[in-house]
Short mmCIF file of C-alpha atoms and ligand atoms in Angstrom, two decimals:
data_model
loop_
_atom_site.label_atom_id
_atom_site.label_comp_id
_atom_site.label_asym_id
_atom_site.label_seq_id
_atom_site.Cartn_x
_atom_site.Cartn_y
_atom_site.Cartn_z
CA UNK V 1 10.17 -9.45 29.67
CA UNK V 2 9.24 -5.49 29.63
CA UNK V 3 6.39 -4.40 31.12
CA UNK V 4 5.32 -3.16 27.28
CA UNK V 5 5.32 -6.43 26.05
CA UNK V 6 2.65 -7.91 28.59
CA UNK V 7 0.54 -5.38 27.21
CA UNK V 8 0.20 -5.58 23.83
CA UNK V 9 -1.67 -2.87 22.27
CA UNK V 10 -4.57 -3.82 19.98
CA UNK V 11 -4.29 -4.98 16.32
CA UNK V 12 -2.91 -3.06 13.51
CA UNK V 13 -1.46 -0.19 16.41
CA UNK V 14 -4.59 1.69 16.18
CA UNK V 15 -4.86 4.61 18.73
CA UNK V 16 -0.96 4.22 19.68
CA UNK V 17 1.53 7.43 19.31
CA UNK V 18 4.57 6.12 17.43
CA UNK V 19 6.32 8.57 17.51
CA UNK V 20 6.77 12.57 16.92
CA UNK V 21 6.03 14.81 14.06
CA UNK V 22 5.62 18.68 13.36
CA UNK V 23 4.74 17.90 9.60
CA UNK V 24 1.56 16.95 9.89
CA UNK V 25 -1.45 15.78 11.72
CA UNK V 26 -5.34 14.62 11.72
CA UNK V 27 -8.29 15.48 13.84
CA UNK V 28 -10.54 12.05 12.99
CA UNK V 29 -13.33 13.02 15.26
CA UNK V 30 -13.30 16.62 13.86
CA UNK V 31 -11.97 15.66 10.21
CA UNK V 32 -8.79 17.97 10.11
CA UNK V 33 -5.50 17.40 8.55
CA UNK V 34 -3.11 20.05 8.57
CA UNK V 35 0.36 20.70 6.99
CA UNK V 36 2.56 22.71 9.24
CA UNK V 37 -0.28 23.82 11.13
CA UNK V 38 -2.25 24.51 8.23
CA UNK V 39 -5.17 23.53 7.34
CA UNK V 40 -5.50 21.72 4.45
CA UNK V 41 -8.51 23.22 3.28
CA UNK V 42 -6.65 26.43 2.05
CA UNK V 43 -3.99 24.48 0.75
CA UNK V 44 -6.37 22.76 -1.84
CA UNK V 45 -7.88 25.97 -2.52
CA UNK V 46 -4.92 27.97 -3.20
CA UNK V 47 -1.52 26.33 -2.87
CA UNK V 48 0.51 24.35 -5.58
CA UNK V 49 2.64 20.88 -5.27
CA UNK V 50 5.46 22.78 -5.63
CA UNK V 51 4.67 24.78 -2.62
CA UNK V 52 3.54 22.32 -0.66
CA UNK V 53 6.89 20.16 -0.65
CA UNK V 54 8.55 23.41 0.44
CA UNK V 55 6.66 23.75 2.98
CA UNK V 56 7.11 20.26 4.21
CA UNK V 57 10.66 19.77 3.69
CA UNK V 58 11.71 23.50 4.41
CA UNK V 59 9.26 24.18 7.71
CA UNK V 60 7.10 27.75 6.32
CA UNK V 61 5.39 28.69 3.37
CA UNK V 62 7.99 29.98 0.90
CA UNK V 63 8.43 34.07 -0.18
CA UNK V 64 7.81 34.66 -4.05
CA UNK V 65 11.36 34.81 -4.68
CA UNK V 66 11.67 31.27 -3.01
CA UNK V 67 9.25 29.73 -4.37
CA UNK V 68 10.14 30.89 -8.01
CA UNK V 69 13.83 29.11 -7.31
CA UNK V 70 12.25 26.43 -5.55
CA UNK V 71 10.03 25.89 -8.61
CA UNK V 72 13.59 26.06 -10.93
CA UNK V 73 15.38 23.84 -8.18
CA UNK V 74 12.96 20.75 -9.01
CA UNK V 75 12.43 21.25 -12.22
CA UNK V 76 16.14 21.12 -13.17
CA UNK V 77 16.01 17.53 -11.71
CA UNK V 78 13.23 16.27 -12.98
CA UNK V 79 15.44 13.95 -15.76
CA UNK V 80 15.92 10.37 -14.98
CA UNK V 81 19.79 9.15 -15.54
CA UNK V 82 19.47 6.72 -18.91
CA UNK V 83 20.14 3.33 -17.07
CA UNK V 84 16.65 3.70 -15.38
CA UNK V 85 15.17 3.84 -18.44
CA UNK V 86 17.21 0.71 -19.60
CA UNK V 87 15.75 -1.05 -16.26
CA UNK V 88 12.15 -0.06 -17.29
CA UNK V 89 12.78 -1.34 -21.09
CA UNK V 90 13.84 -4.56 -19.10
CA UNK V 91 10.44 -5.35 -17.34
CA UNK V 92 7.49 -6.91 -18.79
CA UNK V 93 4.95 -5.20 -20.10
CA UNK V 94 2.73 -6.81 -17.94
CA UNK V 95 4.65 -5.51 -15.24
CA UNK V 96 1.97 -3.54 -12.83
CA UNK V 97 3.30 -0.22 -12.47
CA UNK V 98 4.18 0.02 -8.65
CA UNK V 99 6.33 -3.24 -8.70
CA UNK V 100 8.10 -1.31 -12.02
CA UNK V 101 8.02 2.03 -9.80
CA UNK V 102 9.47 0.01 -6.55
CA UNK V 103 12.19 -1.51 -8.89
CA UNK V 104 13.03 1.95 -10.57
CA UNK V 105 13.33 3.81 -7.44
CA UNK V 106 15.76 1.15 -5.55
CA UNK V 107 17.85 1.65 -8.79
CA UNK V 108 17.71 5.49 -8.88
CA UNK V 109 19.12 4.84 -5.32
CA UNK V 110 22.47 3.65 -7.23
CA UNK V 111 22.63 5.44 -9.83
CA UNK V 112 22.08 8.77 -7.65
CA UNK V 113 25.04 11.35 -7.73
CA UNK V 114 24.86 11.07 -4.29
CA UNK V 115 24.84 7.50 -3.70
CA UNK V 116 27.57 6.65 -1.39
CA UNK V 117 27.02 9.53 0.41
CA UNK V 118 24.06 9.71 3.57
CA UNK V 119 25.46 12.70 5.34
CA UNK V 120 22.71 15.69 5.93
CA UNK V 121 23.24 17.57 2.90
CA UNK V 122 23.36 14.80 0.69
CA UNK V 123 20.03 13.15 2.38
CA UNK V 124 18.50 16.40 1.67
CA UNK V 125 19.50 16.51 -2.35
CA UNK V 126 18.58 13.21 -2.59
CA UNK V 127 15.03 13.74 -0.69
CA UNK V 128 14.25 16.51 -3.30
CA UNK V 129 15.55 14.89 -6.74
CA UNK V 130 13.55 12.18 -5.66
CA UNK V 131 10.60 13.89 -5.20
CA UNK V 132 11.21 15.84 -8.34
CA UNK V 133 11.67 12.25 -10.54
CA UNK V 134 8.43 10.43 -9.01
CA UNK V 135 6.35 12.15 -11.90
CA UNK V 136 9.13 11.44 -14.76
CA UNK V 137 9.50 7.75 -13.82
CA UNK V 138 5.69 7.29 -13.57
CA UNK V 139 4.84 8.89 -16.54
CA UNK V 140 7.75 6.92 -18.43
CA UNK V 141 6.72 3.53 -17.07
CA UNK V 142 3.34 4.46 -18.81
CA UNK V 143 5.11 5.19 -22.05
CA UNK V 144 7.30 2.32 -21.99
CA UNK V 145 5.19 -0.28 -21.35
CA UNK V 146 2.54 1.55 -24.23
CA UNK V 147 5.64 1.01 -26.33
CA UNK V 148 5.64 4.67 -26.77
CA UNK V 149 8.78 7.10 -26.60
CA UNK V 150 9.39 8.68 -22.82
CA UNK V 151 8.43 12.51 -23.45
CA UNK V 152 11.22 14.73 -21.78
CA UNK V 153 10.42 17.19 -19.37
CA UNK V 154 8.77 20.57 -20.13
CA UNK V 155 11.21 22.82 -17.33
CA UNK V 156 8.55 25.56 -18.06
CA UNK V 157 5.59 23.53 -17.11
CA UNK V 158 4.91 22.96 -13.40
CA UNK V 159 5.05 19.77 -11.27
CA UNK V 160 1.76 18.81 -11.89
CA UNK V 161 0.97 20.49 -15.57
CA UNK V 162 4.71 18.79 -16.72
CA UNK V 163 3.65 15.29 -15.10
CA UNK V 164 0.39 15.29 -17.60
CA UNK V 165 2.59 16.30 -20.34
CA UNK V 166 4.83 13.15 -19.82
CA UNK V 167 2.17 11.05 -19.47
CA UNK V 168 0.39 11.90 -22.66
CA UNK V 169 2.63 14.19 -24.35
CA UNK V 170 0.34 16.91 -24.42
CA UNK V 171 0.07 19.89 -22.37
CA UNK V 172 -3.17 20.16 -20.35
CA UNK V 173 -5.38 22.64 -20.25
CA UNK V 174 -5.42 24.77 -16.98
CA UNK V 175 -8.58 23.03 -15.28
CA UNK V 176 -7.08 19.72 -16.01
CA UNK V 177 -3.28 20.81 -14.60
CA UNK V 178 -5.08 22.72 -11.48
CA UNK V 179 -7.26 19.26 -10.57
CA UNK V 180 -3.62 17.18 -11.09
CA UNK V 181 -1.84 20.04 -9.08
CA UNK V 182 -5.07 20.07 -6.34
CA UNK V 183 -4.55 15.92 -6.03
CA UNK V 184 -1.16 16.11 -5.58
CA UNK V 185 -1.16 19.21 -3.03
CA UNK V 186 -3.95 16.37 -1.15
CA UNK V 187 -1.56 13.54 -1.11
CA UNK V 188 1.53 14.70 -0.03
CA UNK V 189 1.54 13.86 3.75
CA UNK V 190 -1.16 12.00 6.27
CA UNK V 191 1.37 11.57 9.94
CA UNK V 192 1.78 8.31 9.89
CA UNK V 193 -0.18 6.52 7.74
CA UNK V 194 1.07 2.55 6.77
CA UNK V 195 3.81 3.69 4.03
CA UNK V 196 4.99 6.61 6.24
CA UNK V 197 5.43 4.95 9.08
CA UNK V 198 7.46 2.57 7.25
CA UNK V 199 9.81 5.28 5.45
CA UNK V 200 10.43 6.05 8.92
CA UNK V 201 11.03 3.04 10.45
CA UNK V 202 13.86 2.30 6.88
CA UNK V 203 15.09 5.55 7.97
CA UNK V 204 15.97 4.88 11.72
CA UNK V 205 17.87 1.77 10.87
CA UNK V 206 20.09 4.46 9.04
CA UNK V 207 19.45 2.87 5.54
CA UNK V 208 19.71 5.36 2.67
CA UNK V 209 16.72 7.40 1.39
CA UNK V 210 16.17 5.90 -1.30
CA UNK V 211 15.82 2.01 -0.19
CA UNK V 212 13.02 4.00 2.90
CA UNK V 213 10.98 5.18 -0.52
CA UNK V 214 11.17 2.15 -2.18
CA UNK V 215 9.98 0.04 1.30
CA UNK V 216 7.18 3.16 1.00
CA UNK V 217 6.22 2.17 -2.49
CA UNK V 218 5.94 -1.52 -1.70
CA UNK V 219 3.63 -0.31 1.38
CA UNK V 220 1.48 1.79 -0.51
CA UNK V 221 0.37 -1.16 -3.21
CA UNK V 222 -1.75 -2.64 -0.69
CA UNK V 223 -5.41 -1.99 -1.62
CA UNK V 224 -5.98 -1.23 2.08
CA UNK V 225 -3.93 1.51 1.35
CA UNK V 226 -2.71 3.29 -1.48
CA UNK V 227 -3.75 0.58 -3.75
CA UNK V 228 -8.01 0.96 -2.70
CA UNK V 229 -7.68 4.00 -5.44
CA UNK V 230 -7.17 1.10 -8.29
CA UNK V 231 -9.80 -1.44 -6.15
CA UNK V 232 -12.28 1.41 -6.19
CA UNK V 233 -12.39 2.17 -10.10
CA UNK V 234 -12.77 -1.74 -10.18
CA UNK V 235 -15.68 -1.98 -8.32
CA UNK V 236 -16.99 1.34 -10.04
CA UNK V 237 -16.63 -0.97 -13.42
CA UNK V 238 -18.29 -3.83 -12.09
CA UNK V 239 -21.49 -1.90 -10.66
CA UNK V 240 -21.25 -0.29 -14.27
CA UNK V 241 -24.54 1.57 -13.63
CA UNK V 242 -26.93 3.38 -11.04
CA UNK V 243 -29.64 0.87 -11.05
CA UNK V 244 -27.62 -1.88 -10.02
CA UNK V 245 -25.76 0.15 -7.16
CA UNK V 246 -28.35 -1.11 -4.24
CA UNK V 247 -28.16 -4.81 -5.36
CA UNK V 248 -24.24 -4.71 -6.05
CA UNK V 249 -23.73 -3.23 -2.22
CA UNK V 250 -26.35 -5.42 -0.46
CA UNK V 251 -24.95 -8.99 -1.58
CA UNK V 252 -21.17 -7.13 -0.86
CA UNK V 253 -22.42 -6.23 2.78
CA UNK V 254 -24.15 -9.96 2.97
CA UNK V 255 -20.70 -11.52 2.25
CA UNK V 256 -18.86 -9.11 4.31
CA UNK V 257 -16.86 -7.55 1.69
CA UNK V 258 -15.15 -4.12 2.09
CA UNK V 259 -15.80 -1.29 -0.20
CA UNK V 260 -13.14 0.44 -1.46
CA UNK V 261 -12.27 3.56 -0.61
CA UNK V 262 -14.71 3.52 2.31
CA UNK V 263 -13.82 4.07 6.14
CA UNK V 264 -10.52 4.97 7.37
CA UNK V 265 -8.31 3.85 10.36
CA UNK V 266 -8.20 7.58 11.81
CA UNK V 267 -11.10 9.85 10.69
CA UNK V 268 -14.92 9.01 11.94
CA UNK V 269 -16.07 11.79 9.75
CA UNK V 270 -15.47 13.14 6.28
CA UNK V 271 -12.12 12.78 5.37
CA UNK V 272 -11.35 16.75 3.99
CA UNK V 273 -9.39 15.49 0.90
CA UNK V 274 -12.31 13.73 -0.01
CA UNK V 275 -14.77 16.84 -0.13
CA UNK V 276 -12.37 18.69 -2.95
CA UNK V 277 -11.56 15.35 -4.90
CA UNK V 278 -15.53 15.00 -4.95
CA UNK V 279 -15.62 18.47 -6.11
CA UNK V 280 -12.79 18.03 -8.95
CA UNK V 281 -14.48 14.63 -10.17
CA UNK V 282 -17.90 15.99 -10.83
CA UNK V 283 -16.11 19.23 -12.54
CA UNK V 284 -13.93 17.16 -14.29
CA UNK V 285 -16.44 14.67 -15.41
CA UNK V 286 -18.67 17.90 -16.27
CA UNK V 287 -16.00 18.91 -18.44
CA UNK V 288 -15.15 16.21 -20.11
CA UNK V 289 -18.72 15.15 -20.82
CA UNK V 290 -18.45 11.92 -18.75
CA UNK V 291 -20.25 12.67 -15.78
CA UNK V 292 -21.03 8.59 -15.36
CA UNK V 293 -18.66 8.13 -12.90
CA UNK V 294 -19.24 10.76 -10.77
CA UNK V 295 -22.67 10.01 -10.56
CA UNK V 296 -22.53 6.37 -9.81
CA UNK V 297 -20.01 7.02 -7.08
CA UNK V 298 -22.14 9.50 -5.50
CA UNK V 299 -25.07 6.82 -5.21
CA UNK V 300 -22.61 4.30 -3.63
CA UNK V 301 -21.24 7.08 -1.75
CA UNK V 302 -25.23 7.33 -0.33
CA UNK V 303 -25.67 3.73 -0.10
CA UNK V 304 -22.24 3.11 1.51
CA UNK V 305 -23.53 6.10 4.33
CA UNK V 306 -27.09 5.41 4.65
CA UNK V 307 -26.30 1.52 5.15
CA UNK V 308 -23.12 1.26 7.28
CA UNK V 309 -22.39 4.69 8.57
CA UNK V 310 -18.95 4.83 6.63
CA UNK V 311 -17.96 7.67 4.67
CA UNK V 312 -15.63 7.67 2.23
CA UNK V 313 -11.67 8.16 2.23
CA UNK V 314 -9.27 10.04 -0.30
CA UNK V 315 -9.04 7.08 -2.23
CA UNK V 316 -12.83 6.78 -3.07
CA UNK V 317 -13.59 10.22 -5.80
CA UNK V 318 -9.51 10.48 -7.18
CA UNK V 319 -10.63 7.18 -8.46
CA UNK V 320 -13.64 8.75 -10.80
CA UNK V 321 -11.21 11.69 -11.18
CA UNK V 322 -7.92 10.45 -12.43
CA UNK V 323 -10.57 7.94 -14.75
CA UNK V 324 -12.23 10.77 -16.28
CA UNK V 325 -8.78 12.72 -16.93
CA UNK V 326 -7.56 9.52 -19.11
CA UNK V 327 -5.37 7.93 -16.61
CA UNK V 328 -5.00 4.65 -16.85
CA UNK V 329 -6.68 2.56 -13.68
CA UNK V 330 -3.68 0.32 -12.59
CA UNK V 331 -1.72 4.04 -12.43
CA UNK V 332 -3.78 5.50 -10.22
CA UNK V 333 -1.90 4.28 -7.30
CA UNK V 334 1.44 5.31 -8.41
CA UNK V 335 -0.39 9.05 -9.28
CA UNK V 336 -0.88 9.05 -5.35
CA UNK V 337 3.03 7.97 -5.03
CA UNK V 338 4.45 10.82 -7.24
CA UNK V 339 2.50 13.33 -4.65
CA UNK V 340 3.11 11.37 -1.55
CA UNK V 341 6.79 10.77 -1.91
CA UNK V 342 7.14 14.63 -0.50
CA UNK V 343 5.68 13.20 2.60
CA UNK V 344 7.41 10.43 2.75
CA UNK V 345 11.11 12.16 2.05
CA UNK V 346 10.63 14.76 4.58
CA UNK V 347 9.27 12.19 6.89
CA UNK V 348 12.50 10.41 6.79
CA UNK V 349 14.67 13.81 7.16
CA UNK V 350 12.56 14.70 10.18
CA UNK V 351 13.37 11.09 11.79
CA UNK V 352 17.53 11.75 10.61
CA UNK V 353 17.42 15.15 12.27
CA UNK V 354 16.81 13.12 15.65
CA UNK V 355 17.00 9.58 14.96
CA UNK V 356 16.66 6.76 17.69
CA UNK V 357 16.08 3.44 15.66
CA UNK V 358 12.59 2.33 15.74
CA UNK V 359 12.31 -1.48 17.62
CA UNK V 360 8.77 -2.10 19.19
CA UNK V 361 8.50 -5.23 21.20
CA UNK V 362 6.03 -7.81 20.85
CA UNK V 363 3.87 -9.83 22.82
CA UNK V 364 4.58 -13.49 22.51
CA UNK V 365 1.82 -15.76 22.65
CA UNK V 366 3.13 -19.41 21.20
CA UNK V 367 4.69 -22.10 23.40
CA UNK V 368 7.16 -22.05 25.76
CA UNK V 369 9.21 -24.77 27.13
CA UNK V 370 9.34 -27.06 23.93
CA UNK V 371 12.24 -29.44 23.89
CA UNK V 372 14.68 -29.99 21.05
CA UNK V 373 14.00 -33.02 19.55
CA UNK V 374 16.57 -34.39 16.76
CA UNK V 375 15.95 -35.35 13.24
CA UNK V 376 16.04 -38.93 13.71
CA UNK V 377 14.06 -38.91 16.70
CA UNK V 378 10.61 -37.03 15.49
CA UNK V 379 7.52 -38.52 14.01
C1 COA W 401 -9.13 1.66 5.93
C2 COA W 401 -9.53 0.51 6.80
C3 COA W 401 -8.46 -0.59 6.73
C4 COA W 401 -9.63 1.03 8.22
O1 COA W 401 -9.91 -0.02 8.98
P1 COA W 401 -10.17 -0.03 10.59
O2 COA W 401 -10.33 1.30 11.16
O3 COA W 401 -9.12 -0.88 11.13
O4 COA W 401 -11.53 -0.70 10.65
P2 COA W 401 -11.82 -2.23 10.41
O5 COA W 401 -11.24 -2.73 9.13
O6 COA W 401 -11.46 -2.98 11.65
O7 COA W 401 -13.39 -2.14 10.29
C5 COA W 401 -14.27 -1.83 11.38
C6 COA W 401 -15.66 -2.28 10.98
O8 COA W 401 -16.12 -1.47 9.88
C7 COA W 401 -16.29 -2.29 8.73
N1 COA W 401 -15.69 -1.62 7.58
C8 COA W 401 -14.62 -0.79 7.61
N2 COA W 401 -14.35 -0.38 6.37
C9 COA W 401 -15.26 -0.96 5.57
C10 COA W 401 -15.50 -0.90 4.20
N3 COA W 401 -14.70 -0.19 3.41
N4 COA W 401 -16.53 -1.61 3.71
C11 COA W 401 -17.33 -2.34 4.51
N5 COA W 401 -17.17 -2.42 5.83
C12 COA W 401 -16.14 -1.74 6.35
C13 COA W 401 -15.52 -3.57 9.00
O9 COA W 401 -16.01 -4.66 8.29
C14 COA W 401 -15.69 -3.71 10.48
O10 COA W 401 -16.95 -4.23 10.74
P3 COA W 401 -17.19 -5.27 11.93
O11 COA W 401 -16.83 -4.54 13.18
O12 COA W 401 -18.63 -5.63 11.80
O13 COA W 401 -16.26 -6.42 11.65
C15 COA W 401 -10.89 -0.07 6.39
O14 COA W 401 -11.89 0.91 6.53
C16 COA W 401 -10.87 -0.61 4.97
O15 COA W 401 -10.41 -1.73 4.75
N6 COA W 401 -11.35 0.20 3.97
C17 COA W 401 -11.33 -0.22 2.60
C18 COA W 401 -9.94 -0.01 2.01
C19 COA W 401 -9.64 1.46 1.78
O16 COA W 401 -10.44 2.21 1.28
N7 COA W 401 -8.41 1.79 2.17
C20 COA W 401 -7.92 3.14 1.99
C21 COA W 401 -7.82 3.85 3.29
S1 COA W 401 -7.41 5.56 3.06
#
């Protein structure tokens, strides 16, 4: 047996280096994420989604002139080929959206132009017209399953603006495209995070792209993941108001149940997405007149601090935000899909680029020595 496998490192891999990355990383003493060495405190402030993939799949912050045909490049693929909608009339209704979205994508990875074809340029084509058709499937499993009719894609409307437009088939004002565009710049990449890690580990088997986004998606539901966005607006509901905050939280903490959206495996201070979704939910809530939520997740938020010492994660105020913007709660999740699937995609073209297949060992801890006994002959 290895020397690695005698031992084995603590549960759930926490504090182990996987593997390498220049796309991004986190500071969880200090609270810093970057992208491409940049913080991502800028990139909230003054970058787009659009920008961001480019910089994450292409390595720099684009010129003007690329970035205007990078914007044209994703739009034109935005459009989803008309047997994916066929597979999303199929499902139930019922059908919660990231199993739908985890179905859709596997299927977009056969019906893709490119889908007998994994060589480096077609990887790459593939990485971006996924990324580009996140937001249309999303936004279409939402019509379907309203019974509604999927609203084609504005080409004129950005990533972010265009994705509201599906969804409701309306086009947003600029404060509520800028908070969708904001979220989604937030989103796209974390190093390697549960869903991540997995894309990558899809990836180094040499599977296609497609079937290391849809092992992603079915990552990501988790609700100690991606899926605590959805938990979090639950428990918002079921606290319903500030008075019954403190009572709600201490019988939680007396049965030892997590709070959503609180705590993180990396970061032991703020996490930084969470300071400009806390922002954008008490703007948004401002502007919409429905400043509820905000303010009863800032009193848990207190609680939460003042009681355990945890503060809270990405997942915690997009929860208030995306509720107050009119998205549905059981889409929230996918919302954090159509903005992390940039991550994901140029996580799995980093691990391509120099690929040795991902195989940990394990430590083995039943019996040894057991003899065989045969059928007739056991108990
Ligand atoms: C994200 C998460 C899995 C990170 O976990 P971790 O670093 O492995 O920490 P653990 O789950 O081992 O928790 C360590 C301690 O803090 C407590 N804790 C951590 N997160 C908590 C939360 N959200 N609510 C209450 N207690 C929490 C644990 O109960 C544990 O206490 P103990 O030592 O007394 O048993 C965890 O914080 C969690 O489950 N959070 C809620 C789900 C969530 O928001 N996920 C989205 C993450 S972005």
């Amino acid at each position: 047996m290895a020397e690695a496998a005698t031992k084995a490192v603590g549960g759930g891999l926490r504090n182990v280096v996987a593997g390498q990355t220049a796309l991004s990383t986190i500071d969880g003493a200090k609270g810093i994420l970057t992208y491409r060495g940049i913080d991502i405190h800028g990139l909230a402030e003054q970058s787009t989604f659009e920008e961001t993939v480019f910089l994450l799949h292409r390595g720099t912050l684009p010129t003007r002139a690329q970035l205007d045909a990078f914007r044209k490049e994703l739009a034109g693929q935005r459009r989803l080929p008309d047997a994916a909608l066929s597979i999303l009339h199929a499902l139930p209704k019922t059908a919660h959206p990231m199993a739908a979205l985890r179905t859709v994508v596997s299927a977009l990875g056969a019906l893709d132009p490119d889908a007998n074809d994994d060589g480096e340029a077609a990887r790459t084509r593939k990485a971006l017209r996924l990324t580009a058709q996140m937001a249309t499937v999303v936004a279409t499993i939402e019509r379907i399953r309203n019974g509604w009719a999927p609203v084609s894609p504005d080409l004129q409307l950005g990533h972010a603006a265009n994705f509201l437009y599906m969804l409701t088939g309306q086009r947003p004002d600029d404060e509520a495209a800028r908070a969708m565009d904001v979220a989604l710049v937030l989103h796209a990449d974390h190093e390697f995070n549960a869903s991540t890690f997995v894309a990558r580990v899809t990836a180094s088997t040499l599977a296609d792209v497609h079937g290391a986004i849809t092992a992603a998606i079915a990552t990501l539901k988790g609700p100690l993941h991606g899926g605590a966005n959805e938990a979090v607006m639950e428990t918002l509901q079921q606290i319903g108001t500030s008075d019954k905050v403190d009572g709600f939280l201490k019988d939680a903490f007396a049965q030892k149940r997590k709070i959503m959206g609180f705590g993180h495996a990396v970061y032991k201070t703020e996490d930084p997405r969470a300071t400009h979704l806390r922002r954008l939910s008490q703007k948004m809530g401002e502007k919409t007149g429905d400043a509820r939520w905000y303010d009863l997740s800032q009193k848990v938020e207190e609680y939460v601090k003042l009681e355990k010492g945890l503060y809270c994660n990405v997942d915690f105020y997009s929860a208030s935000l995306y509720h107050v913007m009119g998205i549905p709660t059981d889409l929230f999740t996918p919302v954090f899909a159509v903005s992390r699937v940039a991550g994901w995609t140029a996580h799995a073209l980093e691990q391509l680029a120099n690929n040795k297949l991902i195989r940990p060992e394990s430590e083995y801890i039943g019996q040894t020595g057991v003899p065989y006994v045969p059928i007739d002959a056991r108990g």
